[in-house]
Coordinates of C-alpha atoms in Angstrom, one line a residue:
X1 CA -12.2 -18.3 -15.2
X2 CA -8.5 -18.9 -14.8
X3 CA -5.4 -16.7 -13.9
X4 CA -1.8 -16.1 -14.9
X5 CA 1.2 -18.1 -15.3
X6 CA 4.6 -17.3 -13.9
X7 CA 7.8 -15.9 -15.5
X8 CA 11.2 -16.9 -14.4
X9 CA 12.5 -15.2 -11.3
X10 CA 14.1 -11.9 -12.1
X11 CA 17.7 -11.9 -10.8
X12 CA 19.1 -8.2 -10.1
X13 CA 22.4 -7.3 -11.8
X14 CA 24.7 -5.5 -9.7
X15 CA 25.4 -2.1 -11.3
X16 CA 28.6 -0.2 -11.1
X17 CA 27.4 1.8 -8.0
X18 CA 27.3 -1.5 -5.8
X19 CA 30.2 -4.0 -5.1
X20 CA 30.0 -7.3 -6.8
X21 CA 28.3 -8.8 -3.8
X22 CA 25.3 -6.5 -3.9
X23 CA 22.1 -8.7 -3.4
X24 CA 18.9 -8.8 -1.9
X25 CA 17.7 -11.0 0.9
X26 CA 15.6 -14.0 0.4
X27 CA 12.6 -12.5 2.0
X28 CA 12.6 -9.6 -0.4
X29 CA 9.5 -10.9 -2.4
X30 CA 8.4 -13.5 0.2
X31 CA 7.5 -15.9 -2.6
X32 CA 7.8 -19.5 -3.5
X33 CA 10.1 -20.8 -6.5
X34 CA 8.5 -21.9 -9.5
X35 CA 9.6 -25.4 -8.5
X36 CA 7.0 -25.5 -5.7
X37 CA 3.6 -26.8 -6.3
X38 CA 0.9 -24.1 -6.1
X39 CA -1.7 -24.2 -3.6
X40 CA -5.0 -26.2 -4.6
X41 CA -6.7 -24.1 -7.2
X42 CA -10.5 -24.0 -7.5
X43 CA -10.2 -24.6 -11.2
X44 CA -10.0 -28.0 -13.0
X45 CA -8.1 -27.6 -16.3
X46 CA -6.5 -30.4 -18.4
X47 CA -2.8 -30.6 -17.9
X48 CA -0.8 -28.4 -20.3
X49 CA 2.8 -27.9 -20.3
X50 CA 5.3 -25.3 -21.9
X51 CA 8.9 -25.4 -22.9
X52 CA 11.3 -25.3 -20.0
X53 CA 11.8 -22.0 -18.5
X54 CA 15.3 -20.5 -17.5
X55 CA 16.7 -21.5 -14.2
X56 CA 17.3 -18.7 -11.8
X57 CA 20.9 -17.6 -11.8
X58 CA 23.0 -18.7 -8.8
X59 CA 23.4 -16.5 -5.9
X60 CA 26.8 -14.9 -6.0
X61 CA 29.2 -15.4 -3.0
X62 CA 29.4 -12.4 -0.8
X63 CA 32.9 -11.1 0.4
X64 CA 33.2 -12.7 4.0
X65 CA 33.8 -10.7 7.0
X66 CA 33.5 -11.7 10.6
X67 CA 29.8 -12.3 10.1
X68 CA 28.2 -15.7 10.6
X69 CA 27.3 -18.0 7.9
X70 CA 23.8 -18.0 8.8
X71 CA 23.8 -14.3 8.6
X72 CA 25.5 -14.4 5.1
X73 CA 22.7 -16.7 3.8
X74 CA 20.0 -14.5 5.3
X75 CA 21.7 -11.2 3.7
X76 CA 22.8 -12.4 0.3
X77 CA 20.3 -14.9 -1.1
X78 CA 17.5 -13.6 -3.5
X79 CA 16.6 -16.2 -5.6
X80 CA 13.2 -16.5 -3.6
X81 CA 13.2 -20.2 -2.9
X82 CA 11.4 -20.1 0.2
X83 CA 7.8 -19.9 0.8
X84 CA 6.7 -16.5 2.2
X85 CA 6.8 -16.1 5.8
X86 CA 3.7 -14.4 7.1
X87 CA 5.8 -12.6 9.8
X88 CA 6.9 -10.4 7.0
X89 CA 3.5 -8.8 7.0
X90 CA 2.6 -6.8 10.0
X91 CA 0.1 -8.7 11.9
X92 CA -3.3 -7.4 12.6
X93 CA -4.0 -6.2 16.1
X94 CA -7.3 -5.8 17.8
X95 CA -5.9 -4.3 21.0
X96 CA -6.4 -0.7 21.8
X97 CA -3.7 1.5 19.9
X98 CA -0.9 2.7 22.2
X99 CA -0.2 6.5 22.4
X100 CA 2.0 7.8 19.6
X101 CA 5.7 7.5 20.2
X102 CA 8.2 10.4 19.9
X103 CA 11.6 10.3 18.3
X104 CA 11.3 12.2 15.1
X105 CA 13.6 15.1 14.6
X106 CA 12.2 17.7 12.4
X107 CA 8.5 17.4 13.1
X108 CA 7.4 17.7 16.5
X109 CA 4.6 15.5 18.1
X110 CA 2.0 15.9 20.8
X111 CA 1.9 12.7 22.9
X112 CA -1.4 11.1 23.6
X113 CA -3.4 12.0 20.7
X114 CA -4.5 9.8 17.9
X115 CA -6.5 10.0 14.8
X116 CA -9.9 8.7 14.3
X117 CA -10.6 6.0 11.8
X118 CA -13.4 7.8 10.5
X119 CA -11.5 10.8 9.1
X120 CA -8.1 9.5 8.1
X121 CA -6.9 13.0 9.1
X122 CA -3.8 13.7 11.0
X123 CA -3.6 14.7 14.5
X124 CA -0.5 16.8 14.7
X125 CA -0.1 20.1 16.3
X126 CA 1.2 23.5 14.8
X127 CA 4.4 21.7 14.1
X128 CA 2.9 20.3 11.0
X129 CA 3.3 24.0 9.6
X130 CA 6.3 22.2 7.7
X131 CA 3.7 21.2 5.2
X132 CA 2.7 24.2 3.2
X133 CA -0.9 25.2 2.8
X134 CA -1.2 23.9 -0.9
X135 CA -1.2 20.4 0.6
X136 CA -3.5 21.1 3.9
X137 CA -6.6 22.9 4.7
X138 CA -5.1 26.3 5.4
X139 CA -8.3 27.9 6.6
X140 CA -8.7 25.5 9.6
X141 CA -6.1 26.0 12.2
X142 CA -6.6 22.7 14.0
X143 CA -7.3 20.5 10.7
X144 CA -4.8 17.9 11.9
X145 CA -6.2 17.6 15.4
X146 CA -8.7 14.7 15.8
X147 CA -10.1 12.9 18.7
X148 CA -11.3 9.3 19.3
X149 CA -14.9 10.3 18.9
X150 CA -17.7 8.3 17.2
X151 CA -15.7 5.6 15.7
X152 CA -17.0 3.9 12.4
X153 CA -18.6 0.5 13.2
X154 CA -16.2 -2.3 12.2
X155 CA -16.8 -6.2 11.9
X156 CA -16.0 -8.5 14.7
X157 CA -12.5 -9.6 14.0
X158 CA -12.8 -12.8 16.0
X159 CA -15.6 -14.6 13.9
X160 CA -14.6 -17.6 11.8
X161 CA -13.7 -16.8 8.2
X162 CA -16.5 -19.1 7.2
X163 CA -18.9 -17.6 9.3
X164 CA -20.8 -15.3 7.1
X165 CA -23.6 -14.4 9.2
X166 CA -21.8 -11.6 10.8
X167 CA -20.6 -10.0 7.5
X168 CA -24.0 -9.3 5.8
X169 CA -24.0 -5.6 6.4
X170 CA -24.6 -4.7 2.5
X171 CA -25.5 -1.1 2.1
X172 CA -29.2 -0.6 0.9
X173 CA -28.1 1.7 -1.9
X174 CA -25.2 -0.8 -3.1
X175 CA -26.7 -1.3 -6.5
X176 CA -27.1 2.5 -7.0
X177 CA -23.4 3.1 -6.2
X178 CA -22.2 0.9 -8.8
X179 CA -23.3 3.3 -11.5
X180 CA -23.3 6.6 -9.5
X181 CA -20.5 6.8 -7.1
X182 CA -21.9 9.9 -5.6
X183 CA -24.7 7.7 -4.1
X184 CA -22.3 6.6 -1.5
X185 CA -21.3 10.2 -0.6
X186 CA -22.8 10.9 3.0
X187 CA -22.6 14.1 4.8
X188 CA -21.5 13.9 8.6
X189 CA -24.1 12.5 11.0
X190 CA -25.5 14.7 13.6
X191 CA -23.8 14.5 16.9
X192 CA -24.4 11.1 18.7
X193 CA -25.8 10.3 22.0
X194 CA -22.3 8.8 23.2
X195 CA -20.5 12.3 22.2
X196 CA -23.4 14.0 24.2
X197 CA -22.9 11.8 27.2
X198 CA -19.0 12.4 27.2
X199 CA -19.5 16.1 27.0
X200 CA -22.0 16.2 29.8
X201 CA -19.8 13.9 32.1
X202 CA -16.7 16.0 31.6
X203 CA -17.9 19.5 31.1
X204 CA -14.3 20.9 31.4
X205 CA -13.5 18.9 28.1
X206 CA -16.6 19.8 26.3
X207 CA -14.9 22.7 24.4
X208 CA -12.3 20.3 23.1
X209 CA -14.5 17.7 22.2
X210 CA -16.8 19.9 20.4
X211 CA -13.9 21.7 18.5
X212 CA -12.3 18.3 17.4
X213 CA -15.8 17.1 16.1
X214 CA -16.2 20.6 14.2
X215 CA -12.9 20.0 12.7
X216 CA -13.7 16.6 11.4
X217 CA -17.2 17.7 10.4
X218 CA -15.7 20.7 8.6
X219 CA -13.3 18.6 6.8
X220 CA -16.0 16.2 5.5
X221 CA -18.3 19.1 4.3
X222 CA -15.3 20.3 2.4
X223 CA -14.8 16.8 0.6
X224 CA -18.5 16.4 0.0
X225 CA -18.8 19.9 -1.5
X226 CA -15.6 19.1 -3.8
X227 CA -16.8 15.7 -4.7
X228 CA -20.4 16.8 -5.4
X229 CA -19.4 19.5 -7.8
X230 CA -20.5 19.1 -11.3
X231 CA -17.0 19.4 -12.6
X232 CA -14.5 18.3 -9.7
X233 CA -11.6 20.8 -9.0
X234 CA -8.7 18.4 -8.9
X235 CA -6.3 20.9 -7.2
X236 CA -8.8 21.4 -4.4
X237 CA -9.1 17.6 -4.1
X238 CA -5.3 16.9 -3.9
X239 CA -5.1 19.7 -1.3
X240 CA -7.8 18.3 0.8
X241 CA -6.6 14.5 0.1
X242 CA -2.9 15.1 1.3
X243 CA -4.0 15.2 5.0
X244 CA -6.0 12.1 4.7
X245 CA -9.5 11.3 3.2
X246 CA -12.6 10.2 5.3
X247 CA -13.3 6.5 4.9
X248 CA -16.5 6.7 3.2
X249 CA -15.4 9.3 0.7
X250 CA -12.2 7.5 -0.3
X251 CA -13.4 5.1 -2.9
X252 CA -14.6 8.1 -5.1
X253 CA -11.7 10.2 -4.4
X254 CA -9.2 7.6 -5.3
X255 CA -10.8 7.0 -8.5
X256 CA -10.8 10.8 -9.4
X257 CA -7.1 11.3 -8.2
X258 CA -6.0 8.4 -10.4
X259 CA -7.8 9.7 -13.3
X260 CA -10.0 6.7 -13.6
X261 CA -13.2 8.4 -12.9
X262 CA -14.0 11.6 -15.0
X263 CA -14.0 15.0 -13.3
X264 CA -17.3 15.9 -15.0
X265 CA -20.1 14.2 -13.3
X266 CA -22.3 13.7 -16.5
X267 CA -19.7 11.3 -18.0
X268 CA -19.1 9.0 -15.2
X269 CA -21.9 6.7 -15.5
X270 CA -21.0 6.1 -19.2
X271 CA -17.3 5.7 -18.5
X272 CA -17.5 3.1 -15.8
X273 CA -19.9 1.1 -17.9
X274 CA -17.4 1.4 -20.7
X275 CA -14.4 0.5 -18.7
X276 CA -16.0 -2.3 -16.7
X277 CA -17.3 -3.7 -19.8
X278 CA -13.8 -3.8 -21.3
X279 CA -12.4 -5.5 -18.4
X280 CA -15.1 -8.1 -18.6
X281 CA -14.1 -8.5 -22.4
X282 CA -10.4 -9.0 -21.6
X283 CA -11.2 -11.6 -19.0
X284 CA -13.4 -13.6 -21.4
X285 CA -10.6 -13.5 -24.1
X286 CA -7.8 -14.5 -21.6
X287 CA -9.7 -17.4 -20.4
X288 CA -11.6 -18.4 -23.6
X289 CA -9.8 -21.8 -23.6
X290 CA -9.5 -22.3 -20.0
X291 CA -6.0 -23.6 -19.0
X292 CA -4.9 -24.5 -22.6
X293 CA -5.1 -20.8 -23.4
X294 CA -3.3 -19.2 -20.6
X295 CA 0.4 -18.7 -20.2
X296 CA 1.4 -21.5 -18.0
X297 CA 4.6 -19.6 -16.6
X298 CA 2.6 -16.6 -15.5
X299 CA -0.2 -18.5 -14.2
X300 CA 1.7 -20.8 -12.1
X301 CA 3.3 -18.1 -10.2
X302 CA 0.1 -16.3 -9.5
X303 CA -1.5 -19.5 -8.5
X304 CA 1.3 -19.9 -5.8
X305 CA 1.2 -16.1 -4.6
X306 CA -2.6 -15.5 -4.5
X307 CA -3.2 -17.8 -1.4
X308 CA -0.4 -16.1 0.4
X309 CA -1.6 -12.6 0.0
X310 CA -2.1 -10.8 3.2
X311 CA -2.0 -14.0 5.4
X312 CA -4.5 -14.3 8.3
X313 CA -6.8 -11.6 6.8
X314 CA -10.3 -12.9 6.4
X315 CA -11.3 -11.0 3.2
X316 CA -8.2 -12.7 1.3
X317 CA -9.0 -16.2 2.6
X318 CA -12.4 -16.5 0.5
X319 CA -12.4 -18.1 -2.8
X320 CA -14.3 -15.4 -4.5
X321 CA -11.7 -12.9 -3.5
X322 CA -8.8 -15.1 -4.8
X323 CA -10.6 -15.7 -7.9
X324 CA -10.8 -11.9 -8.5
X325 CA -7.2 -11.3 -7.7
X326 CA -6.1 -14.1 -10.0
X327 CA -8.1 -12.6 -12.9
X328 CA -6.7 -9.0 -12.2
X329 CA -3.1 -10.1 -12.0
X330 CA -3.1 -12.3 -15.1
X331 CA -5.0 -9.9 -17.4
X332 CA -2.7 -7.3 -16.2
X333 CA 0.5 -9.4 -17.0
X334 CA -0.6 -10.3 -20.4
X335 CA -1.4 -6.8 -21.3
X336 CA 2.3 -5.8 -20.1
X337 CA 4.6 -8.3 -21.8
X338 CA 7.6 -6.3 -21.0
X339 CA 7.2 -7.2 -17.3
X340 CA 4.6 -9.8 -17.0
X341 CA 3.6 -10.7 -13.6
X342 CA 6.4 -10.1 -10.9
X343 CA 6.0 -11.1 -7.3
X344 CA 4.7 -8.2 -5.0
X345 CA 2.2 -7.0 -7.6
X346 CA -0.5 -9.0 -5.7
X347 CA 0.1 -6.9 -2.7
X348 CA -0.6 -3.8 -4.5
X349 CA -4.0 -4.7 -5.5
X350 CA -5.2 -5.3 -1.9
X351 CA -5.7 -1.5 -1.0
X352 CA -7.8 -0.9 -4.2
X353 CA -10.0 -3.9 -3.5
X354 CA -10.5 -3.3 0.3
X355 CA -11.1 0.6 -0.4
X356 CA -13.6 -0.1 -3.2
X357 CA -15.3 -2.8 -1.3
X358 CA -15.9 -0.5 1.6
X359 CA -18.1 1.8 -0.6
X360 CA -20.7 -1.0 -0.6
X361 CA -20.7 -2.3 3.0
X362 CA -21.1 -0.9 6.6
X363 CA -18.6 -3.1 8.2
X364 CA -14.8 -3.8 8.1
X365 CA -13.7 -4.9 4.8
X366 CA -11.0 -7.0 6.1
X367 CA -13.6 -9.1 7.9
X368 CA -16.1 -9.2 5.2
X369 CA -17.3 -12.1 3.0
X370 CA -17.4 -10.9 -0.6
X371 CA -19.4 -13.6 -1.6
X372 CA -22.5 -12.2 0.1
X373 CA -22.3 -9.2 -2.7
X374 CA -24.5 -9.2 -5.7
X375 CA -22.7 -10.2 -8.6
X376 CA -22.8 -6.8 -10.2
X377 CA -21.0 -5.2 -7.3
X378 CA -18.3 -7.7 -6.9
X379 CA -17.7 -7.3 -10.7
X380 CA -17.6 -3.6 -10.3
X381 CA -15.1 -3.9 -7.4
X382 CA -12.9 -6.2 -9.5
X383 CA -12.9 -4.1 -12.6
X384 CA -12.3 -0.9 -10.7
X385 CA -9.5 -2.5 -8.9
X386 CA -7.9 -3.6 -12.2
X387 CA -7.9 -0.2 -13.9
X388 CA -6.6 1.6 -10.7
X389 CA -3.8 -0.9 -10.2
X390 CA -2.9 -0.4 -13.9
X391 CA -2.6 3.5 -13.5
X392 CA -0.6 3.0 -10.5
X393 CA 1.9 0.5 -12.2
X394 CA 2.1 2.9 -15.3
X395 CA 4.2 5.1 -13.4
X396 CA 6.6 2.7 -11.8
X397 CA 6.5 -0.2 -14.4
X398 CA 10.5 0.1 -14.9
X399 CA 10.5 -1.5 -11.2
X400 CA 9.2 -4.7 -12.8
X401 CA 10.9 -5.0 -16.2
X402 CA 14.0 -7.2 -16.8
X403 CA 16.6 -6.4 -14.2
X404 CA 14.2 -4.0 -12.5
X405 CA 16.2 -0.8 -13.1
X406 CA 13.7 1.3 -11.5
X407 CA 14.3 -0.4 -8.1
X408 CA 18.0 -0.4 -8.5
X409 CA 18.0 3.4 -9.5
X410 CA 15.8 4.3 -6.3
X411 CA 17.8 2.1 -4.0
X412 CA 21.1 4.0 -5.2
X413 CA 19.5 7.5 -4.8
X414 CA 18.2 6.4 -1.3
X415 CA 21.6 5.5 -0.2
X416 CA 23.0 8.9 -1.4
X417 CA 20.3 10.8 0.4
X418 CA 20.8 8.8 3.8
X419 CA 24.6 9.4 3.6
X420 CA 23.6 13.2 3.5
X421 CA 20.9 13.4 6.1
X422 CA 22.3 11.0 8.6
X423 CA 25.8 10.3 8.1
X424 CA 26.5 8.6 11.3
X425 CA 23.9 5.9 10.3
X426 CA 25.2 5.7 6.8
X427 CA 28.8 5.0 8.2
X428 CA 27.7 2.6 10.6
X429 CA 25.8 0.5 7.9
X430 CA 28.9 0.7 5.8
X431 CA 31.3 -0.4 8.6
X432 CA 28.9 -3.4 9.1
X433 CA 28.9 -4.4 5.5
X434 CA 25.3 -3.5 5.0
X435 CA 24.3 -2.9 1.5
X436 CA 21.0 -1.0 1.1
X437 CA 19.8 -3.5 -1.6
X438 CA 19.7 -6.1 1.2
X439 CA 16.6 -4.3 2.9
X440 CA 15.5 -1.5 0.5
X441 CA 14.7 -3.8 -2.4
X442 CA 11.5 -4.8 -0.8
X443 CA 10.6 -1.4 0.4
X444 CA 10.5 -0.2 -3.2
X445 CA 9.1 -3.5 -4.8
X446 CA 6.3 -3.6 -2.4
X447 CA 5.8 0.0 -1.6
X448 CA 6.4 -0.8 2.3
X449 CA 3.4 -3.0 2.3
X450 CA 5.3 -5.7 4.1
X451 CA 6.6 -3.3 6.8
X452 CA 3.2 -1.8 7.5
X453 CA -0.5 -2.7 7.7
X454 CA -2.9 -2.4 4.6
X455 CA -4.8 0.3 6.8
X456 CA -1.6 2.1 7.2
X457 CA -0.8 1.7 3.4
X458 CA -4.2 3.2 2.5
X459 CA -3.6 6.3 4.6
X460 CA -0.2 6.7 2.8
X461 CA -1.8 6.3 -0.5
X462 CA -4.1 9.2 0.3
X463 CA -1.0 11.6 0.4
X464 CA 0.8 9.7 -2.6
X465 CA -2.3 10.1 -4.9
X466 CA -2.4 13.8 -3.7
X467 CA 1.2 14.3 -4.5
X468 CA 0.6 13.4 -8.2
X469 CA 1.4 10.6 -10.7
X470 CA 5.1 10.4 -9.8
X471 CA 4.6 9.9 -6.1
X472 CA 4.8 6.1 -6.0
X473 CA 8.4 6.5 -7.3
X474 CA 9.8 9.9 -6.4
X475 CA 8.0 10.9 -3.2
X476 CA 8.2 7.2 -2.2
X477 CA 12.0 7.5 -2.0
X478 CA 11.8 10.2 0.6
X479 CA 9.3 8.1 2.6
X480 CA 11.8 5.1 2.5
X481 CA 14.6 7.3 3.6
X482 CA 12.7 8.8 6.3
X483 CA 11.5 5.3 7.5
X484 CA 15.2 4.2 7.7
X485 CA 16.4 7.2 9.7
X486 CA 13.6 6.9 12.1
X487 CA 15.2 3.7 13.4
X488 CA 18.8 5.4 13.2
X489 CA 19.5 5.3 17.0
X490 CA 18.8 1.6 17.3
X491 CA 20.3 0.6 14.2
X492 CA 23.5 2.3 15.4
X493 CA 23.9 0.1 18.3
X494 CA 23.6 -3.2 16.2
X495 CA 25.9 -5.3 14.4
X496 CA 25.2 -6.8 10.8
X497 CA 23.2 -9.6 11.8
X498 CA 20.9 -7.6 14.2
X499 CA 20.5 -4.8 11.6
X500 CA 19.3 -7.2 8.9
X501 CA 16.9 -9.1 11.5
X502 CA 15.5 -5.9 12.8
X503 CA 14.7 -4.2 9.3
X504 CA 13.1 -7.4 8.2
X505 CA 10.7 -7.3 11.2
X506 CA 10.2 -3.8 12.1
X507 CA 8.0 -2.9 15.3
X508 CA 5.3 -1.1 13.4
X509 CA 2.3 -3.6 14.6
X510 CA 0.8 -0.9 16.7
X511 CA 1.1 2.0 14.0
X512 CA -1.9 4.0 13.3
X513 CA -2.6 7.1 11.2
X514 CA -0.5 9.4 13.7
X515 CA 2.7 7.6 13.0
X516 CA 2.2 7.3 9.3
X517 CA 1.5 10.9 9.0
X518 CA 4.6 11.8 11.0
X519 CA 6.5 9.8 8.4
X520 CA 4.8 11.7 5.5
X521 CA 5.7 14.8 7.2
X522 CA 9.3 14.0 7.5
X523 CA 9.4 12.8 3.9
X524 CA 7.8 15.9 2.6
X525 CA 10.5 18.0 4.4
X526 CA 13.1 15.8 2.8
X527 CA 11.5 16.2 -0.7
X528 CA 11.3 19.9 -0.3
X529 CA 15.1 20.1 0.5
X530 CA 16.4 17.6 -1.9
X531 CA 13.9 17.2 -4.9
X532 CA 15.2 20.1 -7.0
X533 CA 19.0 19.1 -6.1
X534 CA 19.1 15.9 -8.5
X535 CA 22.8 16.6 -9.3
X536 CA 23.6 15.8 -5.8
X537 CA 22.5 12.2 -6.3
X538 CA 25.1 9.8 -8.2
X539 CA 22.3 7.5 -9.4
X540 CA 20.0 9.3 -11.8

């Protein structure tokens, strides 16, 4: 099979809101130009050429100030002529997570508590009461308090990317899960020996440990009961999902929340079979004539971007994963000619692929070799990822059409919002000639995936999907605003160059669920205050 060609780079056109110098930094998309040679493909096609493409527009010269020329180049070039810098992705860390950090203004934190990987729930104290019961577990007082008990097993991140012997933990019921996602739903396991020993060794902490475990177990039971219903109550599922979805329940929950999986369980097997067959047919048609039949412009850019997706993560270094990603992106691009493939969409596939892969294995998806999977399982993951990506992008497609009006509108609204919620920060950015488009473009284009890890993104998307179909455009605006304001004190001590450099390499490497949930809580407060005051925004 083959994959998509590339379209000319889209150059943003300054709106009347911005000065004539408004641009985006050269790391906004972190992609190579069309003049680059793509990484070596595993496909061998006869050479085929298209008519010449439109060259990128020249970068406008900024209004100069006392900033250095190197700073100006960094801030104002957005033709994306440089290869992506792996540092634009938060590196994976295997160190023990550090205790959560304070610094938020509206939602208070309890230092020292962290969330467990096996629940995805928050660990805040009663200060999370800012979030109404419609988004949380109202009947469980400590729903958001979790301990580091019984972490789920993960793969060894130190093994070689080519060493598949350590990644062979396929679930015994994987083939059954393909046709019936309910097979992958497991109720909470009995209390483990590790937890029993911890309780016996620390009698004074036993009450706390048992309470935390009871809270987690109670949440899982609620999810399982909801997902196992003959007809899933979507309102109840959204209420549960807002505070995070347990790992083993997330694949099915996401597909239901996106509307890909039917709520009525008798319809699911037939729907999955039909949609997966439809995707297979789309792939066969798209690549029926190999390279001669593909759009060279789209395919060329995908060929460049795919090998650079999530650099350093083992899963995305395997050929089978890259081939799946190429097919997903190309089929989506030719089905959406108004936008085609735009750099950054490749990042948006990765959470879906990793979450759906996790349904079939008992190890860390990021360290798993997908070539070990049966073909039917890998095909199902690819098809499900394609359809769920399509549903996500349906709500934000104006972010990727010509001139990207959705992103420009969101950045304008973000600037207006920050001016109201943190006037000193806004004034400082203005005094340093920092335009929001210089850093927020990438935040909107890639949904903050270049700023936080995929694990953080997955937790964030639990809440986005619970918020509804507009969350990836509307709620994301408030998340980005809260994200910027979080660094307000530091930013107000920096000059132009320091601000731009800091915002391109934020200290989020050690973030876990706790930090993401605090960010979501802050965004919820902003959303509650400002969402119904649209007339206050200049850009609508």
